[in-house]
PDB file of C-alpha atoms in Angstrom:
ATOM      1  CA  UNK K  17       5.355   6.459  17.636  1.00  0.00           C
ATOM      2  CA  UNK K  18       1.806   8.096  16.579  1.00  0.00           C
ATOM      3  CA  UNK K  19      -0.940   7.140  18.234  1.00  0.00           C
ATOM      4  CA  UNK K  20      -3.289   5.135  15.482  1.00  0.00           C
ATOM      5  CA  UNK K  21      -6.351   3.727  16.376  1.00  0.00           C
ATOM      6  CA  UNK K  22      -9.477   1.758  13.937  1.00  0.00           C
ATOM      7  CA  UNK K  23     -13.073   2.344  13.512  1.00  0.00           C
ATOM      8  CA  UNK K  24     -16.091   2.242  11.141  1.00  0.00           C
ATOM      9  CA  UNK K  25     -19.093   4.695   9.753  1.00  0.00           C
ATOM     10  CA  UNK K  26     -21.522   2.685   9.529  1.00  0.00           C
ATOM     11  CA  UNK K  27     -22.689  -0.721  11.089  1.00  0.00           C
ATOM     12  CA  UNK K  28     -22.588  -2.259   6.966  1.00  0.00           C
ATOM     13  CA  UNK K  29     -18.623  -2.172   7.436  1.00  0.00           C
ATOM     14  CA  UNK K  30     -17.923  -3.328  11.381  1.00  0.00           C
ATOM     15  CA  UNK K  31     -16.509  -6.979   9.989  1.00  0.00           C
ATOM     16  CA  UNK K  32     -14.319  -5.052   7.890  1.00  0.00           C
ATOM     17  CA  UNK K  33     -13.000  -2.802  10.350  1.00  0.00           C
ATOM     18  CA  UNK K  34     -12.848  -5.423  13.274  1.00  0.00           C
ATOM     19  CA  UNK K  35     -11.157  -7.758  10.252  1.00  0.00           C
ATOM     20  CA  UNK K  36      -8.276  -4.871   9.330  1.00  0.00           C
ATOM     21  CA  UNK K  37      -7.467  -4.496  12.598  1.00  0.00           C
ATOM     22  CA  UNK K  38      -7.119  -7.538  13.720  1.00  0.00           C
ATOM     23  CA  UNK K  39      -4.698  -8.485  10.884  1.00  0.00           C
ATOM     24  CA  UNK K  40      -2.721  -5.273  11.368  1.00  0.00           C
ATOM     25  CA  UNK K  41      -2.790  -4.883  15.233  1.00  0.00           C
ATOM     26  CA  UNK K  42      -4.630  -1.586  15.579  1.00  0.00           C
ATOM     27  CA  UNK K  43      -6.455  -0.758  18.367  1.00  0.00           C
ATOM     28  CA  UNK K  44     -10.326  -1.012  17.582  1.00  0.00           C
ATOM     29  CA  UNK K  45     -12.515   1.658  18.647  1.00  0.00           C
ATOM     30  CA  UNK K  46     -16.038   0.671  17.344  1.00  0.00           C
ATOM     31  CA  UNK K  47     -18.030   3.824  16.055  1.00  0.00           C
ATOM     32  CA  UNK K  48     -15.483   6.536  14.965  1.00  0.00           C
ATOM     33  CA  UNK K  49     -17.954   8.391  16.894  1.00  0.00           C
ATOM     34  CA  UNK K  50     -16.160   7.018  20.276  1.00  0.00           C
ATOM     35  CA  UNK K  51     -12.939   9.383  18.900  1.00  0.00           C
ATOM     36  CA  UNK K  52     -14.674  12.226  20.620  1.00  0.00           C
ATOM     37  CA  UNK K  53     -13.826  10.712  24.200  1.00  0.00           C
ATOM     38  CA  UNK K  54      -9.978  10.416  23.517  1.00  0.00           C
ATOM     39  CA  UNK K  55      -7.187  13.119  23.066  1.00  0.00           C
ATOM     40  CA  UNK K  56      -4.676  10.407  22.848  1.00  0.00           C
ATOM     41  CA  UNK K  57      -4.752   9.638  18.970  1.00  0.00           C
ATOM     42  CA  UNK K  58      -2.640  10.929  16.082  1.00  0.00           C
ATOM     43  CA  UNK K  59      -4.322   9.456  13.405  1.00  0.00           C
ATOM     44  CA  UNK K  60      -7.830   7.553  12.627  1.00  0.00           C
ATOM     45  CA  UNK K  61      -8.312   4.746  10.060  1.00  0.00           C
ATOM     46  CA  UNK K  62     -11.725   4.376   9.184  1.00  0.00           C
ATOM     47  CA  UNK K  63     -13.832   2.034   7.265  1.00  0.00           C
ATOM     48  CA  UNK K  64     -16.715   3.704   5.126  1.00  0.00           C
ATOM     49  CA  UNK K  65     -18.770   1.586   2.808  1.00  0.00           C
ATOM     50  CA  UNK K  66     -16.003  -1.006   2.288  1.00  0.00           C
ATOM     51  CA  UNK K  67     -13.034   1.849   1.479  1.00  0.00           C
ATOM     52  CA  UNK K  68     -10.410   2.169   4.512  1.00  0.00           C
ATOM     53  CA  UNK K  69      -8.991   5.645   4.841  1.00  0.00           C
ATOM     54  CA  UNK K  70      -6.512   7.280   7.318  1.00  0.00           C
ATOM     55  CA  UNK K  71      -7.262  10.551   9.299  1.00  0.00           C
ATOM     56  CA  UNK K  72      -4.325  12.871  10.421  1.00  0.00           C
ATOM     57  CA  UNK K  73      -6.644  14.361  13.561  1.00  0.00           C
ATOM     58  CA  UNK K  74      -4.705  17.501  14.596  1.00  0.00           C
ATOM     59  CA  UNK K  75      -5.154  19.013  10.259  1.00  0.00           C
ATOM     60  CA  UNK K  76      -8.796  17.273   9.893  1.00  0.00           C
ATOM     61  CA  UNK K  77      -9.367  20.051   7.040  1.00  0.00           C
ATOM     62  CA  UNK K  78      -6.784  17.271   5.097  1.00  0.00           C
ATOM     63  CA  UNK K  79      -9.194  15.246   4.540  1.00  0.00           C
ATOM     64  CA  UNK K  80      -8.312  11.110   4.513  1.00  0.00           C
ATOM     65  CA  UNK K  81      -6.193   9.381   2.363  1.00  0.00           C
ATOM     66  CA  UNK K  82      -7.084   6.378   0.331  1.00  0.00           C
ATOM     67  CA  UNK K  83      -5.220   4.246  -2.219  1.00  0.00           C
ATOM     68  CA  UNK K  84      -7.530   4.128  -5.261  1.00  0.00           C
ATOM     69  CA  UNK K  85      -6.942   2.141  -7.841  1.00  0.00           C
ATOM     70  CA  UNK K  86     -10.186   2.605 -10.169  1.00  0.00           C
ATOM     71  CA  UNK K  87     -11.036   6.467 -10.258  1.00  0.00           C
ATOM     72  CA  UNK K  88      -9.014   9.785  -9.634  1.00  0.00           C
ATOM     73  CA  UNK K  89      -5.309  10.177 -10.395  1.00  0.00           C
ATOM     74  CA  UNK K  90      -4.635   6.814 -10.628  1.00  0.00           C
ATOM     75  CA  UNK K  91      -7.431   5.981 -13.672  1.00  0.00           C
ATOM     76  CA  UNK K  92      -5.957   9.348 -15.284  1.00  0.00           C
ATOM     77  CA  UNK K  93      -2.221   9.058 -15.541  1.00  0.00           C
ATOM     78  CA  UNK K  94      -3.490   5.274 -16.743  1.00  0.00           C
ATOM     79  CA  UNK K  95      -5.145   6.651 -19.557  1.00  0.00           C
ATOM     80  CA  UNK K  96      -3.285   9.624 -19.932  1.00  0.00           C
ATOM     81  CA  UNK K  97       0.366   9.355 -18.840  1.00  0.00           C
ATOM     82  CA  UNK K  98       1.675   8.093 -21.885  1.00  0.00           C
ATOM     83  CA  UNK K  99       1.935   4.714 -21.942  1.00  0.00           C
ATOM     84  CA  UNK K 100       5.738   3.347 -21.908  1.00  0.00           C
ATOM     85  CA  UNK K 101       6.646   6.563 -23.477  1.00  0.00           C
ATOM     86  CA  UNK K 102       6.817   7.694 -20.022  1.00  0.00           C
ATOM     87  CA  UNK K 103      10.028   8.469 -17.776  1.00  0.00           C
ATOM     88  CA  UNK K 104       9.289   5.777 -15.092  1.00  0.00           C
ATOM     89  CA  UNK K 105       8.913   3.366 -18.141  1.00  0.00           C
ATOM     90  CA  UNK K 106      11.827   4.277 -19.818  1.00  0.00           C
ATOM     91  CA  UNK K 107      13.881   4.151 -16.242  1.00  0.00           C
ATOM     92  CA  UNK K 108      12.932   0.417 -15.562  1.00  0.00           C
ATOM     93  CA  UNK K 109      13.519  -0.605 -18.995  1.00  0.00           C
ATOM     94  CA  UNK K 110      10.632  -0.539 -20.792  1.00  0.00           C
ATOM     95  CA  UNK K 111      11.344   0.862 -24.094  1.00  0.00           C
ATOM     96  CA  UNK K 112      13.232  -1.900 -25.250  1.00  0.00           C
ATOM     97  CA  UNK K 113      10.199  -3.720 -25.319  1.00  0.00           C
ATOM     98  CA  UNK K 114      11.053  -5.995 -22.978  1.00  0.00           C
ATOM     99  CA  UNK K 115       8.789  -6.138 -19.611  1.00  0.00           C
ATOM    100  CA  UNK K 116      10.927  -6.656 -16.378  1.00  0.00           C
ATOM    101  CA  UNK K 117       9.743  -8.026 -12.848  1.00  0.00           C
ATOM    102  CA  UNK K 118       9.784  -5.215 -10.720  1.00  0.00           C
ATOM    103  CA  UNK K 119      10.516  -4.698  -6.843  1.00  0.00           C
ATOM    104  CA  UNK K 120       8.986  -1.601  -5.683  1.00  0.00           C
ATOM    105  CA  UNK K 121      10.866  -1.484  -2.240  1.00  0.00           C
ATOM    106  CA  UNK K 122       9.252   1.316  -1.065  1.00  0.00           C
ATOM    107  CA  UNK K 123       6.185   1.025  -2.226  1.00  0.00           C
ATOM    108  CA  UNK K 124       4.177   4.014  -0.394  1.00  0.00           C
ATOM    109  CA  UNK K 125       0.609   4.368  -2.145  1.00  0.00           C
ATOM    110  CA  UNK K 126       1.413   2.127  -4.851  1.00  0.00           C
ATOM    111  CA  UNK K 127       1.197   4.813  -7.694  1.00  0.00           C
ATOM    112  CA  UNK K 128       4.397   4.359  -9.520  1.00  0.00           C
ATOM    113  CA  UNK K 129       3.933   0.706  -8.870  1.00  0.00           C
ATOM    114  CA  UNK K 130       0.203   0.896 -10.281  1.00  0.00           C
ATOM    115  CA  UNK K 131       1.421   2.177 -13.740  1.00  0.00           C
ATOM    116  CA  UNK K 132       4.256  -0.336 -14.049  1.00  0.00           C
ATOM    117  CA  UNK K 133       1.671  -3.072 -13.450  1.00  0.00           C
ATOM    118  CA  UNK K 134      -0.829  -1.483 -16.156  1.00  0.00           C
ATOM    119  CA  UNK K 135       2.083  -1.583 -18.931  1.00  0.00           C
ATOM    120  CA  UNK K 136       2.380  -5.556 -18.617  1.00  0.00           C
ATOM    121  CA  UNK K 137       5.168  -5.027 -15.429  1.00  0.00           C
ATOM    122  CA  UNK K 138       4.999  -8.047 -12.146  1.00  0.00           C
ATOM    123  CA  UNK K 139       5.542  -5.927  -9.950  1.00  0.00           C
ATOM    124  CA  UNK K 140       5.795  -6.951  -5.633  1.00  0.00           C
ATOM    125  CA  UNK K 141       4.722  -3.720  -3.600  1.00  0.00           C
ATOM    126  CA  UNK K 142       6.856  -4.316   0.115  1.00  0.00           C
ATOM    127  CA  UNK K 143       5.785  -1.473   2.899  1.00  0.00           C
ATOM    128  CA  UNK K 144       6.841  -1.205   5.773  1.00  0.00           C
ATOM    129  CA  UNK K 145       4.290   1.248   7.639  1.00  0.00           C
ATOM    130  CA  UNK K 146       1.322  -1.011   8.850  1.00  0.00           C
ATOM    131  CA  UNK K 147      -1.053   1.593   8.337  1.00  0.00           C
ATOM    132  CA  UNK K 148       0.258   2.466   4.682  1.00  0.00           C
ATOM    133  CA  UNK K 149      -0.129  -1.676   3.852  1.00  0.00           C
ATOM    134  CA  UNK K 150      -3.398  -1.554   5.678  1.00  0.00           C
ATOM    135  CA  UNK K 151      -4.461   1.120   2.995  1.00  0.00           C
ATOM    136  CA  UNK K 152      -2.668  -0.401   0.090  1.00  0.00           C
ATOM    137  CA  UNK K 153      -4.295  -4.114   0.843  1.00  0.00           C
ATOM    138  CA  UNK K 154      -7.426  -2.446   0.584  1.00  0.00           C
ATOM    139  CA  UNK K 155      -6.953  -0.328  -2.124  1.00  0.00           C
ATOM    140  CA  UNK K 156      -6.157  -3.438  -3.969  1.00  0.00           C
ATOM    141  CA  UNK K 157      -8.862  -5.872  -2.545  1.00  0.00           C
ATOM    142  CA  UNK K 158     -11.369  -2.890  -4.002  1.00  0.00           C
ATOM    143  CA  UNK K 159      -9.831  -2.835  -7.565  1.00  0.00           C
ATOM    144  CA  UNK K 160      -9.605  -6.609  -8.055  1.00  0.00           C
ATOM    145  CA  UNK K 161     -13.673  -6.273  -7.628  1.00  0.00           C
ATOM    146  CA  UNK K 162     -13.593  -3.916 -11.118  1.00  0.00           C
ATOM    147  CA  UNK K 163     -13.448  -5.998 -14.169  1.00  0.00           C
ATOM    148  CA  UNK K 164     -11.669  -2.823 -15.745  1.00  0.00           C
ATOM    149  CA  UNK K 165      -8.842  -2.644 -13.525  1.00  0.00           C
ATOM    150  CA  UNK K 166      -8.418  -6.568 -11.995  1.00  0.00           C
ATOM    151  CA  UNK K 167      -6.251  -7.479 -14.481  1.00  0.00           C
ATOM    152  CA  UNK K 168      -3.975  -4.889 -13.725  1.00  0.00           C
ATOM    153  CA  UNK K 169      -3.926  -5.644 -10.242  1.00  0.00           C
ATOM    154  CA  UNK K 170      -3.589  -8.959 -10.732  1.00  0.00           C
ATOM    155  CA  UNK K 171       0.232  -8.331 -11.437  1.00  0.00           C
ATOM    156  CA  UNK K 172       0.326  -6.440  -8.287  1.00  0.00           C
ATOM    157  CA  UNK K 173       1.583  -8.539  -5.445  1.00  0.00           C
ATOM    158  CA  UNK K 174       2.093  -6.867  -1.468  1.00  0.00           C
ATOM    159  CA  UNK K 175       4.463  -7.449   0.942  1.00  0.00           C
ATOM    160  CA  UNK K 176       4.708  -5.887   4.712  1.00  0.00           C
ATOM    161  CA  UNK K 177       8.102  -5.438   6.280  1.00  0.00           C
ATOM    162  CA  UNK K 178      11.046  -3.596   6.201  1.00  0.00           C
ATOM    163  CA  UNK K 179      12.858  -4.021   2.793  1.00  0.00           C
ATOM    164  CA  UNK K 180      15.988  -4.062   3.768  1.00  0.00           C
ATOM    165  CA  UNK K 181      15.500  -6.533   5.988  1.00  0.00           C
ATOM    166  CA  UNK K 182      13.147  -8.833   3.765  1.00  0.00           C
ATOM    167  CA  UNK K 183      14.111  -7.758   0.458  1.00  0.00           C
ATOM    168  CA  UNK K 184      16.279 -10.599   0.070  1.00  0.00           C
ATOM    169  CA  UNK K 185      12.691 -12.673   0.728  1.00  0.00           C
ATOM    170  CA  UNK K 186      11.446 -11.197  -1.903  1.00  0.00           C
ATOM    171  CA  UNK K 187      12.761 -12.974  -4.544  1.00  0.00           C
ATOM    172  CA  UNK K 188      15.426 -11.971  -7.817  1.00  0.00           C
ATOM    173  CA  UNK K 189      13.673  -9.076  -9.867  1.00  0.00           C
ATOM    174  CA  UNK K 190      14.725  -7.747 -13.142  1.00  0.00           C
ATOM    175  CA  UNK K 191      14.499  -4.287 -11.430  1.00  0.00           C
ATOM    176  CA  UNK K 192      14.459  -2.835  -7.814  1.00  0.00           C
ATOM    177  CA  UNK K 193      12.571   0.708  -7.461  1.00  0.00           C
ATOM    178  CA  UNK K 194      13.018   2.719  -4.430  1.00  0.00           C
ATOM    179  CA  UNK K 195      11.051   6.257  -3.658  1.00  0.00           C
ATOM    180  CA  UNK K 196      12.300   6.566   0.006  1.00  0.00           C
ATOM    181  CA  UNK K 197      11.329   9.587   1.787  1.00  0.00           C
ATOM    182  CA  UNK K 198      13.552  13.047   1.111  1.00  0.00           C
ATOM    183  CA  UNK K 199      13.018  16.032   3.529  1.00  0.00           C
ATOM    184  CA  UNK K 200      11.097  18.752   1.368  1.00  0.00           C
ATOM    185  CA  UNK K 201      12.724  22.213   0.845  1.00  0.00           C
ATOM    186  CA  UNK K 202       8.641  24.018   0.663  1.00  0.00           C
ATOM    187  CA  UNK K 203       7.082  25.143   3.766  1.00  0.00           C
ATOM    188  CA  UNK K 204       4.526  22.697   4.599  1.00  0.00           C
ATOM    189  CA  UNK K 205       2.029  24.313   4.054  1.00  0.00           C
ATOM    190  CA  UNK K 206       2.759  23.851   0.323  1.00  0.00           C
ATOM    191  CA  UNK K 207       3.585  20.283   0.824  1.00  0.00           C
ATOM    192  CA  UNK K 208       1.063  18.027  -0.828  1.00  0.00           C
ATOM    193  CA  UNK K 209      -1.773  16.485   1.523  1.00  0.00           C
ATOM    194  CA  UNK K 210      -0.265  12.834   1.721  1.00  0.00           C
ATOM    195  CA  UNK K 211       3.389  13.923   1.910  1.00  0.00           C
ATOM    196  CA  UNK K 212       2.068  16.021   5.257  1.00  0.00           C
ATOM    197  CA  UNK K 213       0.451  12.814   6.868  1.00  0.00           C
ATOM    198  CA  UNK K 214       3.270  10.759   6.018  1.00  0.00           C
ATOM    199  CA  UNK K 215       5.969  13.122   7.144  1.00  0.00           C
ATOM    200  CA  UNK K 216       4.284  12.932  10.558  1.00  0.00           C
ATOM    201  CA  UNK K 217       3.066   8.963  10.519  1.00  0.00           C
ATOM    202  CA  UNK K 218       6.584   7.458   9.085  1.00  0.00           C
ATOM    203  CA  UNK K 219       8.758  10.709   9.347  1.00  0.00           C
ATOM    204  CA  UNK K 220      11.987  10.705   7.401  1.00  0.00           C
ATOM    205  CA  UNK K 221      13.860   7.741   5.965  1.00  0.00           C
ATOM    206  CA  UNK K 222      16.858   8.326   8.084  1.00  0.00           C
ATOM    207  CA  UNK K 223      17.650   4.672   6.858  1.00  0.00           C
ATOM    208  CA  UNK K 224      17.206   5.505   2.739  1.00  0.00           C
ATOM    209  CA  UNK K 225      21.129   4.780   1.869  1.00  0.00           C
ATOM    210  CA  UNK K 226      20.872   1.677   3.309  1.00  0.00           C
ATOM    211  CA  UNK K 227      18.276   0.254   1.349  1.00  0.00           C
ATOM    212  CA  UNK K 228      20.934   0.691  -1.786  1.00  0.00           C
ATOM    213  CA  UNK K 229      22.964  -2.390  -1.385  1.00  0.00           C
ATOM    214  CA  UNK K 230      20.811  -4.595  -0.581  1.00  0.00           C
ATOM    215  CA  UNK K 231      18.680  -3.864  -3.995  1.00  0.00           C
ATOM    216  CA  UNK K 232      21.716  -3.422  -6.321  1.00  0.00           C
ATOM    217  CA  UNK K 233      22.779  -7.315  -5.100  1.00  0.00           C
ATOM    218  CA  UNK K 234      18.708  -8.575  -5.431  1.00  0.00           C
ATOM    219  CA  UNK K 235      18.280  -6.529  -9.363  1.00  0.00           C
ATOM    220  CA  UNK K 236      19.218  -8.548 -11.733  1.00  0.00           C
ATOM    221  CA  UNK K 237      19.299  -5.416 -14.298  1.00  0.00           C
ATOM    222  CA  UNK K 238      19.088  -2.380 -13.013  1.00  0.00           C
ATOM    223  CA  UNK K 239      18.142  -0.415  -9.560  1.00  0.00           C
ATOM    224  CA  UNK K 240      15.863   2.847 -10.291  1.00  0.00           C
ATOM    225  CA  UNK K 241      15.752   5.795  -7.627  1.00  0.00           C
ATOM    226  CA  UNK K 242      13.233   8.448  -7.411  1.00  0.00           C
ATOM    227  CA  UNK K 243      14.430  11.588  -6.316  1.00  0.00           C
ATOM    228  CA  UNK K 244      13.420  15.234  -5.769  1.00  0.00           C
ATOM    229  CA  UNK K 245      16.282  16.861  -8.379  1.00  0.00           C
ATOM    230  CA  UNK K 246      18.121  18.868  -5.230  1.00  0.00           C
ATOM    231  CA  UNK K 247      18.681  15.854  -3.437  1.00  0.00           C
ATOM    232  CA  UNK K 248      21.751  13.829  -3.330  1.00  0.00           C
ATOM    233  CA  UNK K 249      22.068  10.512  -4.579  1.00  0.00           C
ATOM    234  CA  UNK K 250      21.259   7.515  -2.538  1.00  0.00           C
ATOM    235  CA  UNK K 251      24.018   6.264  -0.487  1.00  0.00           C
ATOM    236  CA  UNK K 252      26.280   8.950  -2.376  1.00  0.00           C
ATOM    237  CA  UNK K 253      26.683   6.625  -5.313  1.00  0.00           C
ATOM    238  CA  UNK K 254      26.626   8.086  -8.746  1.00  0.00           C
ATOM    239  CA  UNK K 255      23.941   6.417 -11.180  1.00  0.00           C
ATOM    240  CA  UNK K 256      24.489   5.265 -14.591  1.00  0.00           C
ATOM    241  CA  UNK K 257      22.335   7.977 -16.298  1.00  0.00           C
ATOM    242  CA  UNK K 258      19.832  10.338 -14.676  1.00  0.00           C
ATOM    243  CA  UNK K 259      16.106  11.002 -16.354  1.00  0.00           C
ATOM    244  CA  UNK K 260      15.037  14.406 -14.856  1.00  0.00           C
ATOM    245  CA  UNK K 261      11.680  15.512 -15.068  1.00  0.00           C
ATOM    246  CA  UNK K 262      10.581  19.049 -13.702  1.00  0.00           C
ATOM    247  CA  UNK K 263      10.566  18.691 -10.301  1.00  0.00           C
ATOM    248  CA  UNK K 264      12.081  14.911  -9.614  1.00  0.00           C
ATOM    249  CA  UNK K 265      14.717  12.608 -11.588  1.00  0.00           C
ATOM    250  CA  UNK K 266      15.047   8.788 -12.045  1.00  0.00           C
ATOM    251  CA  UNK K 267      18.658   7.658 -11.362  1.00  0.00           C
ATOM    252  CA  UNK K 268      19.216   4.451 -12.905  1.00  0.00           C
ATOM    253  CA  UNK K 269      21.986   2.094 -11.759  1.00  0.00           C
ATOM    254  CA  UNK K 270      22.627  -0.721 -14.425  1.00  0.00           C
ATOM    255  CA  UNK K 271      24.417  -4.051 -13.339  1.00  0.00           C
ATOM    256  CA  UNK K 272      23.655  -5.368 -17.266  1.00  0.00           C
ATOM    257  CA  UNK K 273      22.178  -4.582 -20.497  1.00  0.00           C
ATOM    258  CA  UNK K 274      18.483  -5.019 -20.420  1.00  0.00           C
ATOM    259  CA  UNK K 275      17.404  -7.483 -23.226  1.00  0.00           C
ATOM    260  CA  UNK K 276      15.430  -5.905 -26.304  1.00  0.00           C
ATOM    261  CA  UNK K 277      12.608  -7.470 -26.602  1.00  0.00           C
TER     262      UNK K 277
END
């Protein structure tokens, strides 16, 4: 397992940082400045001004990775991706004009689940990586302080665990989305910045086709897989109907007919 370890920038956030990793069970360091001293860690969560981010150490020109909820590509696919015109809306249902509950298994950096929330969706976020949940709680606890964007986050709920162990915790939901991890045909040096870290931090979901069961008997409508369009389907089952975009597809498994609204 990598080597993960907690700190803060400046002395305005050490509750924070002693707070995060005390609930998640990293190993506090005090003044990121102390990461000097160790060759030891894989990655660095750090707290700056209030916003948690994670560090891969060996590729520092990466950059960190926060979940942000208010600015960046998040507040532009809200205002800009279309609405429920979109293929992630269409794939849970959505343009029948009815608004499911949504289990977003996999949940990751809460993205996909962040636009199902902002058109009208319930949606429970369950991760399994500590460090990924670290960054999503506080991802969340920052939006919820924006009058703009808490009452899109309000329908955001997060879970830590591994689905297919909980997911029967969880609760019935109209639909169950799973993104697992797919090994990537590019080199990585063209792989995206978070894909990279997470590659390393979670590596591959060796256990993806197991999560399939488990979420076709908890939906109550449908189950909606993300996929890269080479890969196979999940658990080598054949969807219902496939939405392909350019470079990834939605395959949608329906139990029942969703109701028009």
């Amino acid at each position: 397992m990598p080597k993960i370890v907690l700190g803060y920038c400046d002395k305005v956030d050490v509750d924070l940082a002693k707070k995060i990793a005390q609930q998640w069970q990293f190993e506090y360091i005090g003044d990121v400045a102390a990461i000097k001293q160790r060759d030891d860690i894989d990655f660095l969560l750090q707290v700056d001004q209030q916003v948690l981010s994670l560090k891969k150490l060996d590729e520092p020109k990466l950059g960190g990775i926060v979940v942000d909820f208010v600015e960046g590509a998040s507040a532009h696919r809200r205002k800009f991706g279309g609405g429920r015109g979109q293929d992630i809306a269409k794939a849970v249902g959505l343009k029948h004009g009815f608004t499911p509950s949504v289990l977003d298994a996999t949940a990751g950096l809460g993205r996909d689940a962040f636009v199902l929330a902002s058109l009208g969706c319930n949606v429970t976020l369950n991760e399994r990586v500590p460090a990924v949940a670290a960054l999503l709680e506080n991802g969340l606890s920052r939006a919820n302080l924006s009058t703009e964007i808490a009452p899109i986050t309000k329908n955001m709920v997060l879970r830590h665990g591994s689905s297919i162990d909980a997911m029967t915790a969880c609760g019935e939901h109209d639909v169950v989305y799973l993104d697992p991890m797919y090994p990537h045909r590019e080199k990585s040096a063209a792989v995206k910045k978070e894909m990279r870290v997470f590659q390393t931090l979670v590596g591959e979901d060796l256990d993806a086709d197991d999560l399939f069961e488990p979420a076709y008997a908890l939906a109550k409508y449908r189950v909606v897989v993300k996929r890269p369009n080479y890969a196979d389907f999940i658990a080598g089952k054949k969807p219902s109907m496939s939405i392909k975009m350019k470079k990834n597809r939605f395959d949608v498994y329906v139990k029942q007919a969703i109701p028009k609204g």
